[in-house]
Amino acid sequence: MTTAVARLQPSASGAKTRPVFPFSAIVGQEDMKLALLLTAVDPGIGGVLVFGDRGTGKSTAVRALAALLPEIEAVAGCPVSSPNVDMIPDWATVLSTEVVRKPTPVVDLPLGVSEDRVVGALDIERAISKGEKAFEPGLLARANRGYLYIDECNLLEDHIVDLLLDVAQSGENVVERDGLSIRHPARFVLVGSGNPEEGDLRPQLLDRFGLSVEVLSPRDVETRVEVIRRRDTYDADPKAFLEEWRPKDMDIRNQILEARERLPKVEAPNTALYDCAALCIALGSDGLRGELTLLRSARALAALEGATAVGRDHLKRVATMALSHRLRRDPLDEAGSTARVARTVEETLP
């Protein structure tokens, strides 16, 4: 029986390409993998920002997780992957109303991309050949109900950042141009990566990421050797490698499915709420998004581990990834934001 792990990813031309590297076979990078798993349990957390060295498996992990997730049900040919006929946008031309299963979308947003390519624009070919005004959907339509991955997101042009901020806030893409008035759902898990040495991310976009993690190249020989060994084995025989790791990937997939079912039932006692507020006050984080993201992430972690209520241990384990990117810079503190959060957690939540 074909599974999500072994499925082949279609290329732009429709040809089949190599299978996706298994999520469970990624060596190390535990914080990054946990953050991605939490967004798989609860996409409402708001996405993941991964900062660190190049070649540390950031894009591999995103695609591996998406391939691991259950396929979604969508109307065949619907440009926004609508789950049923009633939700197909008015502007979309769909030849079949059959509901099919398709892989969770993973869409790359490249640097230098045009605004039209992101949000969509007038279909010039159709306008010229048939004299009709028709909408050609962009990357935001393709990413709906999936993942939008931005490599080197700190180098994005400002006007593209503004577009993403608007869509991230509303969950809807609105296009008013060329005589068109179009809107469609655009709800996706935003995953960004970058190298902090190449520039900072705009604070407005930084705040839209629910979680933030730092990844480093492994410093010990044994870990690096294991990374090389697994990648070399995969390149030599991808099919055999997938078969070997399929049971572990299926275990992770089942954990995600079970956690999604448990999530609405996980309680957040008053003690957890007070802990969230006390920690954010101690850190001096702006607004209340920090508390809300911290609680939501802790609840997802509790669901993932089979707990019935959010405990202090859950909050402490997700605090760094939920709050480190929300701190104001302190010129008198040479420690990084991750270290500051970890220190404050120990002092506030002993």
Tab-separated table of C-alpha atoms in Angstrom:
chain	number	residue	atom	x	y	z
A	1	MET	CA	0.000	0.000	0.000
A	2	THR	CA	1.380	3.408	-0.917
A	3	THR	CA	1.999	5.724	2.008
A	4	ALA	CA	2.621	9.422	2.373
A	5	VAL	CA	6.263	8.782	3.171
A	6	ALA	CA	7.070	6.952	-0.032
A	7	ARG	CA	5.114	9.116	-2.415
A	8	LEU	CA	6.938	10.846	-5.228
A	9	GLN	CA	6.775	14.606	-5.509
A	10	PRO	CA	5.563	15.910	-8.897
A	11	SER	CA	7.740	18.447	-10.629
A	12	ALA	CA	6.488	21.538	-12.445
A	13	SER	CA	6.418	19.569	-15.676
A	14	GLY	CA	4.353	16.818	-14.117
A	15	ALA	CA	7.197	14.291	-14.083
A	16	LYS	CA	7.933	12.275	-10.999
A	17	THR	CA	11.028	13.290	-9.036
A	18	ARG	CA	12.962	11.739	-6.180
A	19	PRO	CA	11.146	10.746	-2.982
A	20	VAL	CA	11.380	13.038	0.020
A	21	PHE	CA	14.024	12.322	2.649
A	22	PRO	CA	12.345	10.756	5.734
A	23	PHE	CA	11.649	13.061	8.663
A	24	SER	CA	12.707	10.475	11.234
A	25	ALA	CA	16.085	10.014	9.516
A	26	ILE	CA	17.172	13.619	10.099
A	27	VAL	CA	20.062	13.598	12.568
A	28	GLY	CA	19.918	15.966	15.532
A	29	GLN	CA	18.237	19.419	15.254
A	30	GLU	CA	15.724	18.378	17.896
A	31	ASP	CA	14.377	21.886	18.531
A	32	MET	CA	13.668	22.427	14.839
A	33	LYS	CA	11.928	19.082	14.490
A	34	LEU	CA	9.850	19.655	17.630
A	35	ALA	CA	8.774	23.113	16.451
A	36	LEU	CA	7.652	21.697	13.099
A	37	LEU	CA	5.763	18.882	14.803
A	38	LEU	CA	3.940	21.360	17.035
A	39	THR	CA	2.749	23.322	13.985
A	40	ALA	CA	1.584	20.048	12.434
A	41	VAL	CA	-0.532	19.354	15.522
A	42	ASP	CA	-1.846	22.924	15.672
A	43	PRO	CA	-1.262	25.029	12.503
A	44	GLY	CA	-2.754	27.993	14.360
A	45	ILE	CA	0.483	28.388	16.302
A	46	GLY	CA	1.690	30.585	13.475
A	47	GLY	CA	4.620	28.953	11.746
A	48	VAL	CA	8.313	28.499	12.430
A	49	LEU	CA	11.356	30.691	11.873
A	50	VAL	CA	14.638	28.776	11.607
A	51	PHE	CA	17.830	30.816	11.831
A	52	GLY	CA	21.270	29.303	11.518
A	53	ASP	CA	23.996	27.852	9.360
A	54	ARG	CA	23.473	26.833	5.765
A	55	GLY	CA	23.249	23.130	5.017
A	56	THR	CA	21.734	22.159	8.367
A	57	GLY	CA	18.623	20.477	6.983
A	58	LYS	CA	16.135	23.341	7.248
A	59	SER	CA	14.385	22.875	3.890
A	60	THR	CA	14.798	19.091	4.104
A	61	ALA	CA	12.925	19.021	7.410
A	62	VAL	CA	10.010	21.087	6.071
A	63	ARG	CA	9.509	18.886	3.019
A	64	ALA	CA	9.968	15.732	5.048
A	65	LEU	CA	7.282	16.752	7.512
A	66	ALA	CA	4.841	17.718	4.761
A	67	ALA	CA	5.393	14.355	3.051
A	68	LEU	CA	4.804	12.666	6.381
A	69	LEU	CA	1.468	14.345	7.022
A	70	PRO	CA	-1.778	12.729	5.892
A	71	GLU	CA	-2.946	13.702	2.444
A	72	ILE	CA	-5.673	16.332	2.328
A	73	GLU	CA	-9.044	15.999	0.618
A	74	ALA	CA	-9.593	18.602	-2.084
A	75	VAL	CA	-11.718	19.179	-5.164
A	76	ALA	CA	-9.789	18.025	-8.229
A	77	GLY	CA	-8.283	20.978	-10.060
A	78	CYS	CA	-9.279	23.592	-7.478
A	79	PRO	CA	-6.441	26.166	-7.375
A	80	VAL	CA	-6.819	26.692	-3.606
A	81	SER	CA	-7.382	23.031	-2.654
A	82	SER	CA	-10.955	23.583	-1.458
A	83	PRO	CA	-12.180	20.622	0.627
A	84	ASN	CA	-15.643	20.672	-0.946
A	85	VAL	CA	-17.543	22.158	-3.867
A	86	ASP	CA	-19.259	24.837	-1.768
A	87	MET	CA	-15.895	26.424	-0.899
A	88	ILE	CA	-14.567	26.778	-4.461
A	89	PRO	CA	-13.967	30.502	-5.238
A	90	ASP	CA	-16.338	32.067	-7.758
A	91	TRP	CA	-13.510	32.964	-10.114
A	92	ALA	CA	-12.080	29.438	-10.300
A	93	THR	CA	-12.781	27.227	-13.314
A	94	VAL	CA	-12.969	23.602	-12.164
A	95	LEU	CA	-13.690	20.919	-14.748
A	96	SER	CA	-14.453	18.196	-12.195
A	97	THR	CA	-16.150	18.370	-8.808
A	98	GLU	CA	-14.649	15.079	-7.696
A	99	VAL	CA	-13.016	15.185	-4.265
A	100	VAL	CA	-9.588	13.555	-4.374
A	101	ARG	CA	-6.702	13.050	-1.978
A	102	LYS	CA	-3.538	15.055	-2.627
A	103	PRO	CA	-0.240	15.690	-0.812
A	104	THR	CA	-0.046	18.520	1.685
A	105	PRO	CA	1.133	21.512	-0.392
A	106	VAL	CA	4.670	22.808	0.151
A	107	VAL	CA	5.324	25.980	-1.830
A	108	ASP	CA	8.656	27.812	-2.096
A	109	LEU	CA	8.624	31.587	-2.166
A	110	PRO	CA	11.916	32.530	-3.894
A	111	LEU	CA	13.857	35.731	-3.378
A	112	GLY	CA	13.196	38.317	-6.051
A	113	VAL	CA	9.709	36.990	-6.728
A	114	SER	CA	7.293	39.508	-8.235
A	115	GLU	CA	4.164	40.679	-6.478
A	116	ASP	CA	2.001	39.247	-9.279
A	117	ARG	CA	3.598	35.838	-8.826
A	118	VAL	CA	2.824	35.889	-5.104
A	119	VAL	CA	-0.763	37.128	-5.033
A	120	GLY	CA	-1.875	36.318	-8.583
A	121	ALA	CA	-2.762	38.553	-11.507
A	122	LEU	CA	-4.723	38.885	-14.734
A	123	ASP	CA	-4.337	35.875	-17.027
A	124	ILE	CA	-2.759	37.657	-19.988
A	125	GLU	CA	-2.913	34.684	-22.358
A	126	ARG	CA	-6.635	34.222	-21.800
A	127	ALA	CA	-7.250	37.948	-22.071
A	128	ILE	CA	-5.499	38.111	-25.439
A	129	SER	CA	-6.860	34.893	-26.936
A	130	LYS	CA	-10.454	35.090	-25.669
A	131	GLY	CA	-10.876	38.694	-24.565
A	132	GLU	CA	-11.864	37.547	-21.091
A	133	LYS	CA	-10.774	38.869	-17.737
A	134	ALA	CA	-9.607	35.856	-15.779
A	135	PHE	CA	-7.524	35.459	-12.664
A	136	GLU	CA	-4.280	33.503	-12.664
A	137	PRO	CA	-3.694	32.393	-9.058
A	138	GLY	CA	-0.300	32.888	-7.446
A	139	LEU	CA	1.820	31.149	-4.833
A	140	LEU	CA	-0.484	32.077	-1.963
A	141	ALA	CA	-3.325	30.152	-3.597
A	142	ARG	CA	-1.151	27.069	-4.072
A	143	ALA	CA	0.023	27.197	-0.434
A	144	ASN	CA	-3.485	27.227	1.035
A	145	ARG	CA	-3.923	24.386	3.575
A	146	GLY	CA	-0.204	23.636	3.389
A	147	TYR	CA	3.201	25.175	3.976
A	148	LEU	CA	4.782	28.311	2.527
A	149	TYR	CA	8.553	28.050	2.781
A	150	ILE	CA	10.771	31.150	2.486
A	151	ASP	CA	14.508	30.594	2.369
A	152	GLU	CA	16.624	33.617	3.348
A	153	CYS	CA	13.466	35.376	4.481
A	154	ASN	CA	15.512	38.211	6.005
A	155	LEU	CA	16.463	39.230	2.446
A	156	LEU	CA	12.867	39.555	1.173
A	157	GLU	CA	11.925	42.848	-0.407
A	158	ASP	CA	9.814	45.126	1.774
A	159	HIS	CA	6.736	45.151	-0.461
A	160	ILE	CA	6.610	41.331	-0.436
A	161	VAL	CA	6.934	41.371	3.359
A	162	ASP	CA	3.981	43.770	3.531
A	163	LEU	CA	1.893	41.386	1.417
A	164	LEU	CA	2.726	38.451	3.666
A	165	LEU	CA	1.854	40.452	6.766
A	166	ASP	CA	-1.589	41.290	5.406
A	167	VAL	CA	-2.330	37.689	4.442
A	168	ALA	CA	-0.922	36.248	7.670
A	169	GLN	CA	-3.208	38.538	9.629
A	170	SER	CA	-6.423	37.862	7.694
A	171	GLY	CA	-5.918	34.351	6.287
A	172	GLU	CA	-7.251	35.699	2.995
A	173	ASN	CA	-5.624	36.997	-0.170
A	174	VAL	CA	-7.344	40.011	-1.715
A	175	VAL	CA	-6.406	41.237	-5.205
A	176	GLU	CA	-7.782	44.534	-6.500
A	177	ARG	CA	-6.088	45.378	-9.808
A	178	ASP	CA	-6.451	45.289	-13.595
A	179	GLY	CA	-10.213	45.491	-13.253
A	180	LEU	CA	-10.233	42.358	-11.055
A	181	SER	CA	-11.677	42.048	-7.597
A	182	ILE	CA	-10.572	38.664	-6.281
A	183	ARG	CA	-10.352	37.072	-2.878
A	184	HIS	CA	-9.551	33.551	-1.781
A	185	PRO	CA	-8.485	31.725	1.402
A	186	ALA	CA	-4.750	31.682	2.072
A	187	ARG	CA	-4.183	29.839	5.317
A	188	PHE	CA	-0.826	28.139	5.544
A	189	VAL	CA	1.973	27.378	7.961
A	190	LEU	CA	4.672	29.944	7.296
A	191	VAL	CA	8.190	28.524	7.597
A	192	GLY	CA	11.141	30.839	7.124
A	193	SER	CA	14.864	30.280	7.289
A	194	GLY	CA	17.859	32.538	7.153
A	195	ASN	CA	21.354	33.373	8.260
A	196	PRO	CA	21.477	36.130	10.922
A	197	GLU	CA	24.820	37.297	9.520
A	198	GLU	CA	23.042	38.437	6.348
A	199	GLY	CA	20.691	40.868	8.058
A	200	ASP	CA	17.825	41.117	10.502
A	201	LEU	CA	14.205	40.319	9.816
A	202	ARG	CA	11.708	43.156	9.956
A	203	PRO	CA	10.095	43.201	13.431
A	204	GLN	CA	6.581	43.116	11.973
A	205	LEU	CA	7.258	39.886	10.090
A	206	LEU	CA	9.330	38.431	12.920
A	207	ASP	CA	6.375	38.769	15.260
A	208	ARG	CA	4.144	36.810	12.853
A	209	PHE	CA	6.153	33.646	13.326
A	210	GLY	CA	4.777	31.653	16.217
A	211	LEU	CA	8.007	29.808	16.984
A	212	SER	CA	11.672	30.531	16.409
A	213	VAL	CA	14.608	28.131	16.670
A	214	GLU	CA	18.335	28.358	16.110
A	215	VAL	CA	20.177	25.559	14.310
A	216	LEU	CA	23.912	24.977	14.270
A	217	SER	CA	26.184	22.640	12.394
A	218	PRO	CA	27.054	19.658	14.614
A	219	ARG	CA	30.412	20.058	16.341
A	220	ASP	CA	31.189	16.442	17.170
A	221	VAL	CA	32.657	13.983	14.705
A	222	GLU	CA	30.220	11.124	15.395
A	223	THR	CA	27.147	13.225	14.599
A	224	ARG	CA	28.634	14.575	11.386
A	225	VAL	CA	29.650	11.090	10.304
A	226	GLU	CA	26.114	9.830	10.899
A	227	VAL	CA	24.687	12.679	8.803
A	228	ILE	CA	27.051	11.803	5.954
A	229	ARG	CA	26.314	8.078	6.250
A	230	ARG	CA	22.539	8.488	6.082
A	231	ARG	CA	22.619	10.946	3.207
A	232	ASP	CA	25.025	8.775	1.243
A	233	THR	CA	22.830	5.717	1.821
A	234	TYR	CA	19.748	7.648	0.695
A	235	ASP	CA	21.438	8.906	-2.478
A	236	ALA	CA	22.617	5.399	-3.372
A	237	ASP	CA	19.193	3.756	-3.049
A	238	PRO	CA	16.306	6.081	-2.066
A	239	LYS	CA	13.661	3.354	-2.272
A	240	ALA	CA	15.468	1.006	0.126
A	241	PHE	CA	16.236	3.889	2.479
A	242	LEU	CA	12.572	4.889	2.594
A	243	GLU	CA	11.522	1.314	3.327
A	244	GLU	CA	13.974	1.178	6.215
A	245	TRP	CA	12.715	4.385	7.841
A	246	ARG	CA	9.024	4.044	6.973
A	247	PRO	CA	7.994	2.424	10.311
A	248	LYS	CA	9.473	5.302	12.325
A	249	ASP	CA	7.882	7.897	10.069
A	250	MET	CA	4.540	6.148	10.408
A	251	ASP	CA	4.908	6.213	14.185
A	252	ILE	CA	5.418	9.984	14.042
A	253	ARG	CA	2.463	10.356	11.685
A	254	ASN	CA	0.228	8.424	14.070
A	255	GLN	CA	1.418	10.577	16.972
A	256	ILE	CA	0.412	13.699	15.044
A	257	LEU	CA	-3.034	12.293	14.187
A	258	GLU	CA	-3.666	11.225	17.775
A	259	ALA	CA	-2.453	14.596	19.080
A	260	ARG	CA	-4.835	16.438	16.762
A	261	GLU	CA	-7.730	14.468	18.211
A	262	ARG	CA	-6.589	15.096	21.790
A	263	LEU	CA	-5.806	18.783	21.323
A	264	PRO	CA	-9.320	20.226	21.930
A	265	LYS	CA	-9.566	18.245	25.160
A	266	VAL	CA	-6.256	19.362	26.682
A	267	GLU	CA	-7.007	21.676	29.596
A	268	ALA	CA	-5.077	24.811	30.521
A	269	PRO	CA	-5.387	25.298	34.295
A	270	ASN	CA	-5.135	28.722	35.930
A	271	THR	CA	-1.642	27.901	37.147
A	272	ALA	CA	-0.494	27.577	33.534
A	273	LEU	CA	-2.083	30.905	32.611
A	274	TYR	CA	-0.373	32.644	35.532
A	275	ASP	CA	2.937	31.045	34.562
A	276	CYS	CA	2.584	32.361	30.990
A	277	ALA	CA	1.833	35.886	32.166
A	278	ALA	CA	4.579	35.917	34.811
A	279	LEU	CA	7.200	34.715	32.364
A	280	CYS	CA	6.319	37.252	29.671
A	281	ILE	CA	6.282	40.099	32.201
A	282	ALA	CA	9.699	39.034	33.485
A	283	LEU	CA	11.035	39.024	29.915
A	284	GLY	CA	9.424	42.349	29.043
A	285	SER	CA	7.841	41.047	25.833
A	286	ASP	CA	5.551	43.469	24.007
A	287	GLY	CA	1.841	42.762	23.642
A	288	LEU	CA	0.049	39.557	24.485
A	289	ARG	CA	0.946	37.461	21.461
A	290	GLY	CA	3.798	35.912	23.419
A	291	GLU	CA	1.521	34.512	26.128
A	292	LEU	CA	-1.007	33.238	23.626
A	293	THR	CA	1.622	31.512	21.486
A	294	LEU	CA	3.348	30.067	24.557
A	295	LEU	CA	0.111	28.564	25.841
A	296	ARG	CA	-0.922	27.255	22.439
A	297	SER	CA	2.472	25.636	21.859
A	298	ALA	CA	2.474	24.069	25.321
A	299	ARG	CA	-0.995	22.656	24.695
A	300	ALA	CA	0.170	21.140	21.392
A	301	LEU	CA	3.153	19.595	23.150
A	302	ALA	CA	0.898	18.181	25.861
A	303	ALA	CA	-1.364	16.679	23.193
A	304	LEU	CA	1.634	15.235	21.358
A	305	GLU	CA	2.777	13.501	24.559
A	306	GLY	CA	-0.668	12.281	25.559
A	307	ALA	CA	-1.161	14.589	28.550
A	308	THR	CA	-4.622	15.787	29.545
A	309	ALA	CA	-3.537	19.219	30.822
A	310	VAL	CA	-0.796	21.776	30.254
A	311	GLY	CA	1.871	21.551	32.929
A	312	ARG	CA	4.776	23.766	33.891
A	313	ASP	CA	7.200	21.363	32.241
A	314	HIS	CA	5.413	21.822	28.892
A	315	LEU	CA	5.677	25.601	29.213
A	316	LYS	CA	9.366	25.473	30.089
A	317	ARG	CA	10.193	23.251	27.129
A	318	VAL	CA	8.552	25.517	24.533
A	319	ALA	CA	9.297	28.882	26.157
A	320	THR	CA	12.538	29.513	24.288
A	321	MET	CA	11.103	28.824	20.844
A	322	ALA	CA	7.903	30.778	21.560
A	323	LEU	CA	9.497	33.875	23.114
A	324	SER	CA	13.151	34.306	22.101
A	325	HIS	CA	12.312	36.274	18.939
A	326	ARG	CA	9.927	38.615	20.771
A	327	LEU	CA	12.447	40.216	23.126
A	328	ARG	CA	13.698	43.759	22.933
A	329	ARG	CA	17.417	44.073	22.467
A	330	ASP	CA	19.309	44.798	25.652
A	331	PRO	CA	22.651	46.509	24.898
A	332	LEU	CA	23.836	45.760	28.446
A	333	ASP	CA	23.229	42.034	28.119
A	334	GLU	CA	25.734	40.254	25.907
A	335	ALA	CA	23.865	36.955	26.127
A	336	GLY	CA	21.701	36.048	23.143
A	337	SER	CA	17.922	36.021	23.318
A	338	THR	CA	17.838	32.240	23.660
A	339	ALA	CA	20.090	32.360	26.718
A	340	ARG	CA	18.067	35.228	28.212
A	341	VAL	CA	14.828	33.276	27.907
A	342	ALA	CA	16.392	30.136	29.353
A	343	ARG	CA	17.784	32.092	32.309
A	344	THR	CA	14.484	33.853	32.968
A	345	VAL	CA	12.549	30.572	32.758
A	346	GLU	CA	14.733	29.073	35.479
A	347	GLU	CA	14.291	32.134	37.673
A	348	THR	CA	10.537	32.570	37.122
A	349	LEU	CA	9.366	28.956	36.780
A	350	PRO	CA	11.653	26.962	39.107
